[in-house]
């Protein structure tokens, strides 16, 4: 069986950053990525990032993906694309199904000294009559179709959810030529960044706060959506229905960590709504409760690409340290710097809840390792 | 959502499990996502619950009046993504 020092599952911002740090220090790294190229969700993020220059503010996500990839290539990180990890088994063995062509697959097992799980997240769905009709899609999936595959899935789009993903996707779809019939938000206020929302309201796109989708109608696919005012108990106000002609109902209802790999490895979990639900807990090295298995990015709690990069960076440094490539004191300085930058990132928009949730993860890790329950 | 939890609505598309099926499972004693999965197959299809897990969780929470962290999550199994029998049985594993 093939051996490697570091195996990274998921080549998004977290995984690539982990790979870069570990490889920079001298470790031999393999990144396994399901899609045909690395970069994770950055490959479709055509908008410019906010924040500090350290976090590449002003740079488009797609360009950050290219930068990270180039760094990996320069450091001779093996990027194994079109490859899905079937599972993690005993003694850090990972089974990989590599798609060589449409019909040709190759299964390989690799045993790694250290594993980084950076599998990201999946979109939440919501249920309403008609939610299984063709035309009801995840907001992120629509963004992938539009910005990456260059296909607009419909002409008239209704967005459910006014979080940042919902707002950005609406703006980009509008730029691509689709009509946005409205944004529905059950909360009494807009959920995402005001900067994004005002770009849409300036174009005359209605944002229905305090509304929810009641039904999607159509014969073969979505033709209409019915929205209605929502009561505090989530029932709808009779008579408040508005019928909108639309062929796409986009669901921007948030995401949840993809925890399959961590669960298979026997990692301990913590539930917190602020991070998208269940996520594996970890220590300040980003190491899970399963020794030698690290978690970074959205897989350990829904945040942003910049936080994923920092978590990945910290895990990469910690791995290089434990493999003996970085002396302890130097590693400590580097990791502390990473945690400081993370604290900075978490001091912003909705940061407080995430800080609390992350503390919960760190505390849970300590509890578990002390043998508590 | 209170006024549209209809028994005939689909929850798990892969295995065609409805709200009514899940209610029945809860009435029969299911108390979390895994127990509903074992009784109804919700979450055992192609997507392995990636789409319906949260919806199942919400129905359990509502029917039993419990919080989301008490409803648990569905246990991920190998292979974590669909793999064809041909791939598995083809030339076999690397030596």
Short mmCIF file of C-alpha atoms in Angstrom, two decimals:
data_model
loop_
_atom_site.label_atom_id
_atom_site.label_comp_id
_atom_site.label_asym_id
_atom_site.label_seq_id
_atom_site.Cartn_x
_atom_site.Cartn_y
_atom_site.Cartn_z
CA UNK A 1 0.00 0.00 0.00
CA UNK A 2 1.16 3.47 -0.82
CA UNK A 3 2.36 5.59 2.10
CA UNK A 4 2.41 9.35 2.47
CA UNK A 5 3.13 11.81 5.21
CA UNK A 6 0.14 14.12 4.89
CA UNK A 7 -3.11 13.40 3.10
CA UNK A 8 -5.63 16.20 2.70
CA UNK A 9 -9.26 15.34 1.94
CA UNK A 10 -10.81 18.24 0.05
CA UNK A 11 -8.85 20.79 -1.98
CA UNK A 12 -10.69 23.95 -1.01
CA UNK A 13 -9.20 27.00 0.75
CA UNK A 14 -8.72 25.12 4.05
CA UNK A 15 -7.18 21.99 2.53
CA UNK A 16 -4.86 23.85 0.16
CA UNK A 17 -3.67 26.13 2.96
CA UNK A 18 -2.92 23.13 5.15
CA UNK A 19 -1.04 21.51 2.27
CA UNK A 20 0.97 24.66 1.58
CA UNK A 21 2.13 25.05 5.20
CA UNK A 22 3.03 21.39 5.62
CA UNK A 23 4.85 21.24 2.27
CA UNK A 24 6.65 24.51 2.90
CA UNK A 25 8.16 22.97 6.02
CA UNK A 26 9.28 19.90 4.06
CA UNK A 27 6.46 17.36 4.38
CA UNK A 28 5.28 15.23 1.49
CA UNK A 29 1.62 16.08 0.84
CA UNK A 30 -1.19 14.61 -1.25
CA UNK A 31 -4.45 16.52 -1.74
CA UNK A 32 -7.49 14.52 -2.83
CA UNK A 33 -10.18 16.51 -4.62
CA UNK A 34 -13.48 15.24 -6.04
CA UNK A 35 -13.83 17.93 -8.68
CA UNK A 36 -11.77 18.36 -11.80
CA UNK A 37 -9.77 21.19 -10.29
CA UNK A 38 -8.83 22.32 -6.81
CA UNK A 39 -10.07 25.52 -5.19
CA UNK A 40 -13.32 24.40 -3.62
CA UNK A 41 -16.08 26.97 -3.74
CA UNK A 42 -13.55 29.69 -4.59
CA UNK A 43 -13.62 28.57 -8.22
CA UNK A 44 -17.03 30.20 -8.68
CA UNK A 45 -16.61 33.22 -6.44
CA UNK A 46 -16.22 35.97 -8.97
CA UNK A 47 -16.73 38.72 -6.40
CA UNK A 48 -13.98 40.51 -4.52
CA UNK A 49 -13.32 39.60 -0.90
CA UNK A 50 -13.71 41.95 2.07
CA UNK A 51 -11.41 42.33 5.04
CA UNK A 52 -7.71 42.90 5.52
CA UNK A 53 -4.94 42.74 2.95
CA UNK A 54 -3.57 39.66 4.77
CA UNK A 55 -6.81 37.99 3.73
CA UNK A 56 -6.56 39.22 0.19
CA UNK A 57 -9.33 41.79 0.40
CA UNK A 58 -10.09 43.18 -3.02
CA UNK A 59 -9.05 39.93 -4.69
CA UNK A 60 -11.66 37.78 -6.39
CA UNK A 61 -12.27 34.29 -5.03
CA UNK A 62 -11.41 32.73 -8.38
CA UNK A 63 -8.00 34.42 -8.26
CA UNK A 64 -7.37 33.30 -4.67
CA UNK A 65 -8.00 29.74 -5.87
CA UNK A 66 -5.35 30.21 -8.58
CA UNK A 67 -2.85 31.65 -6.10
CA UNK A 68 -3.31 28.74 -3.67
CA UNK A 69 -3.04 26.20 -6.48
CA UNK A 70 0.13 27.77 -7.84
CA UNK A 71 1.70 27.72 -4.37
CA UNK A 72 0.86 24.03 -4.06
CA UNK A 73 2.35 23.27 -7.45
CA UNK A 74 5.53 25.19 -6.68
CA UNK A 75 5.89 23.18 -3.47
CA UNK A 76 5.33 19.89 -5.34
CA UNK A 77 2.13 19.05 -3.52
CA UNK A 78 0.46 16.19 -5.35
CA UNK A 79 -3.00 17.37 -6.41
CA UNK A 80 -5.13 14.33 -7.09
CA UNK A 81 -8.24 15.64 -8.84
CA UNK A 82 -11.36 13.77 -10.03
CA UNK A 83 -10.81 11.62 -7.00
CA UNK A 84 -13.31 10.92 -4.28
CA UNK A 85 -12.50 9.53 -0.91
CA UNK A 86 -14.71 6.54 -0.15
CA UNK A 87 -13.80 6.52 3.49
CA UNK A 88 -11.18 6.61 6.21
CA UNK A 89 -10.41 3.22 7.74
CA UNK A 90 -8.30 1.83 10.56
CA UNK A 91 -4.67 2.99 10.87
CA UNK A 92 -5.25 6.13 8.78
CA UNK A 93 -5.90 4.22 5.57
CA UNK A 94 -7.90 6.16 3.00
CA UNK A 95 -9.56 4.55 -0.04
CA UNK A 96 -9.73 6.72 -3.12
CA UNK A 97 -11.82 6.26 -6.27
CA UNK A 98 -10.02 8.14 -9.03
CA UNK A 99 -11.96 8.82 -12.21
CA UNK A 100 -9.51 8.35 -15.09
CA UNK A 101 -12.13 8.76 -17.82
CA UNK A 102 -15.91 8.42 -18.14
CA UNK A 103 -15.71 4.66 -17.75
CA UNK A 104 -12.32 4.05 -16.22
CA UNK A 105 -11.84 4.22 -12.50
CA UNK A 106 -8.88 3.38 -10.37
CA UNK A 107 -9.15 2.51 -6.71
CA UNK A 108 -6.15 3.24 -4.58
CA UNK A 109 -5.46 3.02 -0.88
CA UNK A 110 -3.06 5.39 0.79
CA UNK A 111 -1.88 5.21 4.36
CA UNK A 112 -1.04 8.60 5.79
CA UNK A 113 0.81 9.66 8.92
CA UNK A 114 -1.48 12.67 9.23
CA UNK A 115 -4.86 13.36 7.66
CA UNK A 116 -6.55 16.71 7.20
CA UNK A 117 -10.32 16.62 6.74
CA UNK A 118 -11.39 19.73 4.88
CA UNK A 119 -14.52 18.54 3.11
CA UNK A 120 -16.45 21.78 3.45
CA UNK A 121 -20.20 21.93 3.69
CA UNK A 122 -23.42 21.10 1.89
CA UNK A 123 -26.44 23.27 1.27
CA UNK A 124 -29.50 23.09 3.47
CA UNK A 125 -32.81 22.34 1.86
CA UNK A 126 -36.21 23.51 2.99
CA UNK A 127 -39.47 21.68 2.52
CA UNK A 128 -42.67 23.20 1.15
CA UNK A 129 -45.32 21.87 -1.21
CA UNK A 130 -43.64 21.61 -4.60
CA UNK A 131 -40.05 21.66 -3.29
CA UNK A 132 -39.15 18.61 -5.37
CA UNK A 133 -40.22 20.21 -8.66
CA UNK A 134 -37.43 20.78 -11.18
CA UNK A 135 -36.46 24.43 -10.84
CA UNK A 136 -36.12 24.39 -7.06
CA UNK A 137 -32.38 24.49 -6.51
CA UNK A 138 -29.76 25.36 -3.94
CA UNK A 139 -28.45 28.91 -4.27
CA UNK A 140 -24.87 27.65 -4.24
CA UNK A 141 -25.64 25.12 -6.96
CA UNK A 142 -27.04 27.90 -9.12
CA UNK A 143 -23.89 29.92 -8.56
CA UNK A 144 -21.79 26.94 -9.66
CA UNK A 145 -23.90 26.49 -12.79
CA UNK A 146 -23.76 30.17 -13.68
CA UNK A 147 -20.23 31.23 -12.79
CA UNK A 148 -18.36 27.98 -13.36
CA UNK A 149 -20.28 26.05 -16.00
CA UNK A 150 -21.64 29.24 -17.61
CA UNK A 151 -25.24 28.04 -17.70
CA UNK A 152 -28.20 30.02 -16.33
CA UNK A 153 -30.70 27.49 -15.02
CA UNK A 154 -33.72 29.77 -15.59
CA UNK A 155 -34.95 33.17 -16.66
CA UNK A 156 -36.88 34.42 -13.63
CA UNK A 157 -35.48 33.68 -10.21
CA UNK A 158 -37.00 33.91 -6.75
CA UNK A 159 -34.46 33.69 -3.92
CA UNK A 160 -35.41 32.21 -0.55
CA UNK A 161 -33.10 33.62 2.11
CA UNK A 162 -31.31 36.96 2.31
CA UNK A 163 -28.02 35.68 3.74
CA UNK A 164 -24.80 36.64 1.99
CA UNK A 165 -24.96 33.68 -0.41
CA UNK A 166 -28.52 34.55 -1.44
CA UNK A 167 -27.72 38.19 -2.02
CA UNK A 168 -24.51 37.59 -3.95
CA UNK A 169 -26.07 34.90 -6.13
CA UNK A 170 -28.98 37.22 -6.99
CA UNK A 171 -26.62 39.98 -8.00
CA UNK A 172 -24.51 37.67 -10.14
CA UNK A 173 -27.54 36.06 -11.80
CA UNK A 174 -28.85 39.52 -12.57
CA UNK A 175 -25.51 40.41 -14.17
CA UNK A 176 -25.73 37.20 -16.18
CA UNK A 177 -29.09 38.28 -17.57
CA UNK A 178 -31.70 36.62 -15.37
CA UNK A 179 -34.61 38.53 -13.90
CA UNK A 180 -34.76 38.47 -10.10
CA UNK A 181 -38.42 38.54 -9.10
CA UNK A 182 -37.66 38.96 -5.43
CA UNK A 183 -35.88 37.83 -2.28
CA UNK A 184 -37.88 36.25 0.52
CA UNK A 185 -36.62 36.42 4.09
CA UNK A 186 -38.52 34.97 7.04
CA UNK A 187 -36.66 37.16 9.52
CA UNK A 188 -37.92 40.71 9.99
CA UNK A 189 -34.59 42.02 8.62
CA UNK A 190 -32.08 41.31 5.88
CA UNK A 191 -29.70 38.58 6.98
CA UNK A 192 -26.58 39.28 4.92
CA UNK A 193 -24.22 42.20 4.37
CA UNK A 194 -26.00 45.53 3.79
CA UNK A 195 -23.48 46.31 1.01
CA UNK A 196 -24.80 43.42 -1.07
CA UNK A 197 -28.46 44.09 -0.26
CA UNK A 198 -28.31 47.73 -1.28
CA UNK A 199 -26.82 46.80 -4.66
CA UNK A 200 -30.02 44.82 -5.31
CA UNK A 201 -32.53 47.28 -3.89
CA UNK A 202 -30.95 50.00 -6.02
CA UNK A 203 -31.90 47.90 -9.04
CA UNK A 204 -35.48 47.79 -7.80
CA UNK A 205 -35.45 44.17 -6.66
CA UNK A 206 -37.99 43.68 -3.86
CA UNK A 207 -36.81 42.09 -0.62
CA UNK A 208 -39.77 40.59 1.23
CA UNK A 209 -38.72 40.51 4.88
CA UNK A 210 -41.07 38.68 7.23
CA UNK A 211 -42.19 36.42 4.37
CA UNK A 212 -41.74 32.75 3.60
CA UNK A 213 -42.39 30.51 0.62
CA UNK A 214 -45.69 28.70 0.93
CA UNK A 215 -45.72 26.68 -2.25
CA UNK A 216 -44.06 26.17 -5.62
CA UNK A 217 -46.48 25.41 -8.43
CA UNK A 218 -46.04 23.98 -11.89
CA UNK A 219 -46.80 20.97 -14.06
CA UNK A 220 -43.45 19.70 -15.23
CA UNK A 221 -41.35 22.29 -13.45
CA UNK A 222 -41.66 25.46 -11.38
CA UNK A 223 -43.94 28.04 -12.99
CA UNK A 224 -45.10 30.01 -9.97
CA UNK A 225 -44.22 30.53 -6.34
CA UNK A 226 -46.60 31.55 -3.59
CA UNK A 227 -45.12 33.57 -0.75
CA UNK A 228 -46.86 34.73 2.41
CA UNK A 229 -46.25 36.71 5.58
CA UNK A 230 -44.95 34.60 8.42
CA UNK A 231 -46.11 34.60 12.05
CA UNK A 232 -43.64 34.19 14.94
CA UNK A 233 -44.68 30.50 15.20
CA UNK A 234 -43.83 29.99 11.50
CA UNK A 235 -47.46 29.71 10.41
CA UNK A 236 -48.44 32.03 7.56
CA UNK A 237 -50.91 34.90 7.69
CA UNK A 238 -54.06 34.01 5.74
CA UNK A 239 -54.76 36.42 2.94
CA UNK A 240 -51.19 37.70 2.78
CA UNK A 241 -50.24 35.45 -0.15
CA UNK A 242 -48.46 36.88 -3.15
CA UNK A 243 -48.18 34.81 -6.33
CA UNK A 244 -45.02 35.34 -8.36
CA UNK A 245 -44.22 34.03 -11.83
CA UNK A 246 -40.86 32.36 -11.69
CA UNK A 247 -39.07 29.36 -13.16
CA UNK A 248 -36.35 29.07 -10.53
CA UNK A 249 -36.81 28.96 -6.79
CA UNK A 250 -33.35 29.33 -5.31
CA UNK A 251 -32.91 28.09 -1.77
CA UNK A 252 -30.31 30.05 0.18
CA UNK A 253 -31.10 28.52 3.55
CA UNK A 254 -27.58 28.20 4.80
CA UNK A 255 -25.17 25.29 4.85
CA UNK A 256 -24.14 22.55 7.19
CA UNK A 257 -20.69 21.02 7.73
CA UNK A 258 -20.01 17.84 5.77
CA UNK A 259 -19.05 15.62 8.66
CA UNK A 260 -19.02 12.16 7.11
CA UNK A 261 -15.25 11.70 7.11
CA UNK A 262 -14.84 12.99 10.65
CA UNK A 263 -17.66 10.79 11.86
CA UNK A 264 -16.15 7.73 10.22
CA UNK A 265 -12.89 8.48 11.99
CA UNK A 266 -14.63 8.43 15.35
CA UNK A 267 -14.19 12.13 16.08
CA UNK A 268 -16.32 13.72 18.80
CA UNK A 269 -18.88 16.31 17.77
CA UNK A 270 -20.49 19.43 19.17
CA UNK A 271 -23.79 20.94 18.07
CA UNK A 272 -24.01 24.67 17.59
CA UNK A 273 -26.43 26.55 15.41
CA UNK A 274 -23.97 29.39 14.85
CA UNK A 275 -21.64 26.99 13.00
CA UNK A 276 -24.33 25.22 10.99
CA UNK A 277 -25.14 22.34 13.35
CA UNK A 278 -22.99 19.31 14.15
CA UNK A 279 -19.25 19.71 13.70
CA UNK A 280 -16.18 17.85 14.97
CA UNK A 281 -14.45 19.47 17.94
CA UNK A 282 -10.71 20.12 17.93
CA UNK A 283 -7.82 21.60 19.87
CA UNK A 284 -5.71 24.66 19.07
CA UNK A 285 -3.72 22.56 16.59
CA UNK A 286 -6.99 21.86 14.72
CA UNK A 287 -6.47 18.22 15.67
CA UNK A 288 -9.68 16.27 16.23
CA UNK A 289 -10.25 13.90 19.15
CA UNK A 290 -8.82 11.19 16.88
CA UNK A 291 -5.06 11.64 17.14
CA UNK A 292 -3.42 12.41 13.80
CA UNK A 293 -6.65 13.51 12.16
CA UNK A 294 -7.07 17.24 11.73
CA UNK A 295 -10.14 19.25 10.73
CA UNK A 296 -10.19 22.67 9.07
CA UNK A 297 -12.60 25.00 7.33
CA UNK A 298 -16.35 24.64 6.96
CA UNK A 299 -16.25 20.96 7.89
CA UNK A 300 -15.64 22.06 11.47
CA UNK A 301 -18.15 24.91 11.41
CA UNK A 302 -19.64 27.16 8.77
CA UNK A 303 -17.65 30.34 8.36
CA UNK A 304 -15.94 31.97 5.42
CA UNK A 305 -13.11 31.28 3.00
CA UNK A 306 -10.73 33.51 4.96
CA UNK A 307 -11.36 31.64 8.22
CA UNK A 308 -10.97 28.36 6.34
CA UNK A 309 -7.58 29.54 5.07
CA UNK A 310 -6.44 30.40 8.60
CA UNK A 311 -7.65 27.13 10.10
CA UNK A 312 -5.98 25.22 7.30
CA UNK A 313 -2.77 27.17 7.83
CA UNK A 314 -2.75 26.39 11.57
CA UNK A 315 -3.37 22.68 10.94
CA UNK A 316 -0.56 22.59 8.37
CA UNK A 317 1.89 24.16 10.82
CA UNK A 318 0.82 21.83 13.62
CA UNK A 319 1.25 18.81 11.36
CA UNK A 320 4.71 19.94 10.21
CA UNK A 321 5.60 20.41 13.88
CA UNK A 322 4.45 16.95 14.91
CA UNK A 323 6.34 15.39 11.98
CA UNK A 324 9.46 17.17 13.19
CA UNK A 325 9.78 19.69 10.37
CA UNK A 326 9.26 22.80 12.48
CA UNK A 327 10.79 23.30 15.94
CA UNK A 328 8.31 23.64 18.79
CA UNK A 329 8.96 27.30 19.63
CA UNK A 330 8.79 28.44 16.03
CA UNK A 331 5.58 26.49 15.51
CA UNK A 332 4.08 28.08 18.58
CA UNK A 333 4.77 31.58 17.29
CA UNK A 334 3.30 30.76 13.89
CA UNK A 335 0.19 29.13 15.35
CA UNK A 336 -0.36 32.00 17.80
CA UNK A 337 -0.21 34.42 14.89
CA UNK A 338 -2.80 32.32 13.08
CA UNK A 339 -5.13 32.33 16.07
CA UNK A 340 -4.73 36.09 16.37
CA UNK A 341 -5.76 36.53 12.75
CA UNK A 342 -8.70 34.20 13.33
CA UNK A 343 -9.78 36.29 16.31
CA UNK A 344 -9.65 39.31 14.03
CA UNK A 345 -11.82 37.62 11.44
CA UNK A 346 -14.28 36.56 14.12
CA UNK A 347 -14.58 40.06 15.54
CA UNK A 348 -16.64 41.14 12.54
CA UNK A 349 -20.10 40.33 11.22
CA UNK A 350 -21.91 37.89 13.54
CA UNK A 351 -18.52 37.08 15.02
CA UNK A 352 -19.53 36.82 18.65
CA UNK A 353 -21.71 33.73 18.19
CA UNK A 354 -18.96 32.02 16.21
CA UNK A 355 -16.36 32.82 18.87
CA UNK A 356 -18.61 31.25 21.52
CA UNK A 357 -19.29 28.21 19.36
CA UNK A 358 -15.58 27.72 18.66
CA UNK A 359 -14.84 27.96 22.40
CA UNK A 360 -17.43 25.25 22.93
CA UNK A 361 -15.55 23.03 20.45
CA UNK A 362 -12.20 23.63 22.15
CA UNK A 363 -13.71 22.96 25.59
CA UNK A 364 -15.43 19.81 24.38
CA UNK A 365 -12.11 18.57 23.02
CA UNK A 366 -10.47 19.06 26.44
CA UNK A 367 -13.35 17.30 28.14
CA UNK A 368 -13.18 14.29 25.84
CA UNK A 369 -9.42 14.00 26.08
CA UNK A 370 -9.59 14.13 29.86
CA UNK A 371 -11.88 11.13 29.64
CA UNK A 372 -15.07 13.00 30.46
CA UNK A 373 -18.32 12.46 28.67
CA UNK B 1 -43.37 25.49 9.04
CA UNK B 2 -46.57 25.04 10.85
CA UNK B 3 -49.28 25.28 8.25
CA UNK B 4 -47.74 23.25 5.47
CA UNK B 5 -46.60 20.02 7.09
CA UNK B 6 -48.73 17.80 4.91
CA UNK B 7 -48.54 14.02 5.15
CA UNK B 8 -48.20 13.59 1.38
CA UNK B 9 -45.15 15.83 1.04
CA UNK B 10 -41.88 14.16 0.07
CA UNK B 11 -39.01 14.47 2.51
CA UNK B 12 -36.45 11.97 1.20
CA UNK B 13 -36.47 12.04 -2.58
CA UNK B 14 -34.01 9.21 -3.08
CA UNK B 15 -36.12 6.71 -1.14
CA UNK B 16 -39.49 8.45 -1.64
CA UNK B 17 -40.29 8.86 2.04
CA UNK B 18 -43.09 11.28 2.95
CA UNK B 19 -43.89 13.43 5.98
CA UNK B 20 -46.61 10.88 6.81
CA UNK B 21 -44.12 7.99 6.76
CA UNK B 22 -41.86 9.86 9.17
CA UNK B 23 -44.77 10.72 11.46
CA UNK B 24 -45.73 7.05 11.53
CA UNK B 25 -42.17 6.08 12.41
CA UNK B 26 -42.15 8.59 15.26
CA UNK B 27 -45.49 7.27 16.49
CA UNK B 28 -43.97 3.79 16.39
CA UNK B 29 -41.21 4.97 18.71
CA UNK B 30 -38.43 6.53 16.60
CA UNK B 31 -36.71 9.25 18.62
CA UNK B 32 -33.88 10.51 16.44
CA UNK B 33 -32.66 10.73 12.85
CA UNK B 34 -31.06 7.28 12.92
CA UNK B 35 -34.18 5.60 14.28
CA UNK B 36 -36.32 7.25 11.61
CA UNK B 37 -33.78 6.15 9.00
CA UNK B 38 -33.92 2.53 10.16
CA UNK B 39 -37.71 2.47 10.01
CA UNK B 40 -38.29 4.41 6.78
CA UNK B 41 -35.01 4.34 4.76
CA UNK B 42 -35.01 8.18 4.77
CA UNK B 43 -31.39 9.11 4.14
CA UNK B 44 -30.31 5.72 2.79
CA UNK B 45 -30.42 6.64 -0.89
CA UNK B 46 -28.02 8.06 -3.42
CA UNK B 47 -27.37 11.30 -1.59
CA UNK B 48 -27.04 9.54 1.77
CA UNK B 49 -29.23 12.08 3.53
CA UNK B 50 -27.33 15.14 2.41
CA UNK B 51 -30.60 16.67 1.24
CA UNK B 52 -33.17 15.31 3.68
CA UNK B 53 -31.32 14.89 6.97
CA UNK B 54 -32.12 18.40 8.16
CA UNK B 55 -35.76 18.06 7.08
CA UNK B 56 -36.10 14.79 9.00
CA UNK B 57 -34.46 16.44 12.00
CA UNK B 58 -36.96 19.33 11.84
CA UNK B 59 -39.96 17.01 11.73
CA UNK B 60 -38.67 15.01 14.71
CA UNK B 61 -38.06 18.21 16.69
CA UNK B 62 -41.53 19.46 15.94
CA UNK B 63 -43.38 16.23 16.59
CA UNK B 64 -41.54 15.51 19.83
CA UNK B 65 -40.98 19.07 20.98
CA UNK B 66 -37.21 18.57 21.34
CA UNK B 67 -34.23 20.72 20.32
CA UNK B 68 -32.15 19.95 17.22
CA UNK B 69 -29.14 18.69 19.17
CA UNK B 70 -31.35 15.98 20.69
CA UNK B 71 -32.49 14.70 17.28
CA UNK B 72 -28.98 13.59 16.35
CA UNK B 73 -27.73 13.02 12.81
CA UNK B 74 -27.55 10.21 10.38
CA UNK B 75 -24.49 7.95 10.63
CA UNK B 76 -22.35 8.27 7.50
CA UNK B 77 -21.27 4.92 6.03
CA UNK B 78 -18.70 3.84 3.51
CA UNK B 79 -18.60 4.52 0.58
CA UNK B 80 -19.30 8.13 1.41
CA UNK B 81 -20.00 8.97 -2.20
CA UNK B 82 -21.60 6.67 -4.78
CA UNK B 83 -19.13 4.19 -6.24
CA UNK B 84 -20.10 1.73 -8.96
CA UNK B 85 -19.96 -2.02 -8.44
CA UNK B 86 -17.81 -2.10 -11.56
CA UNK B 87 -15.24 0.09 -9.88
CA UNK B 88 -15.27 -1.95 -6.71
CA UNK B 89 -15.33 -5.32 -8.44
CA UNK B 90 -13.30 -4.47 -11.55
CA UNK B 91 -9.63 -5.08 -11.17
CA UNK B 92 -9.88 -5.01 -7.43
CA UNK B 93 -7.78 -2.98 -5.08
CA UNK B 94 -4.21 -2.06 -5.61
CA UNK B 95 -1.95 -4.93 -4.60
#
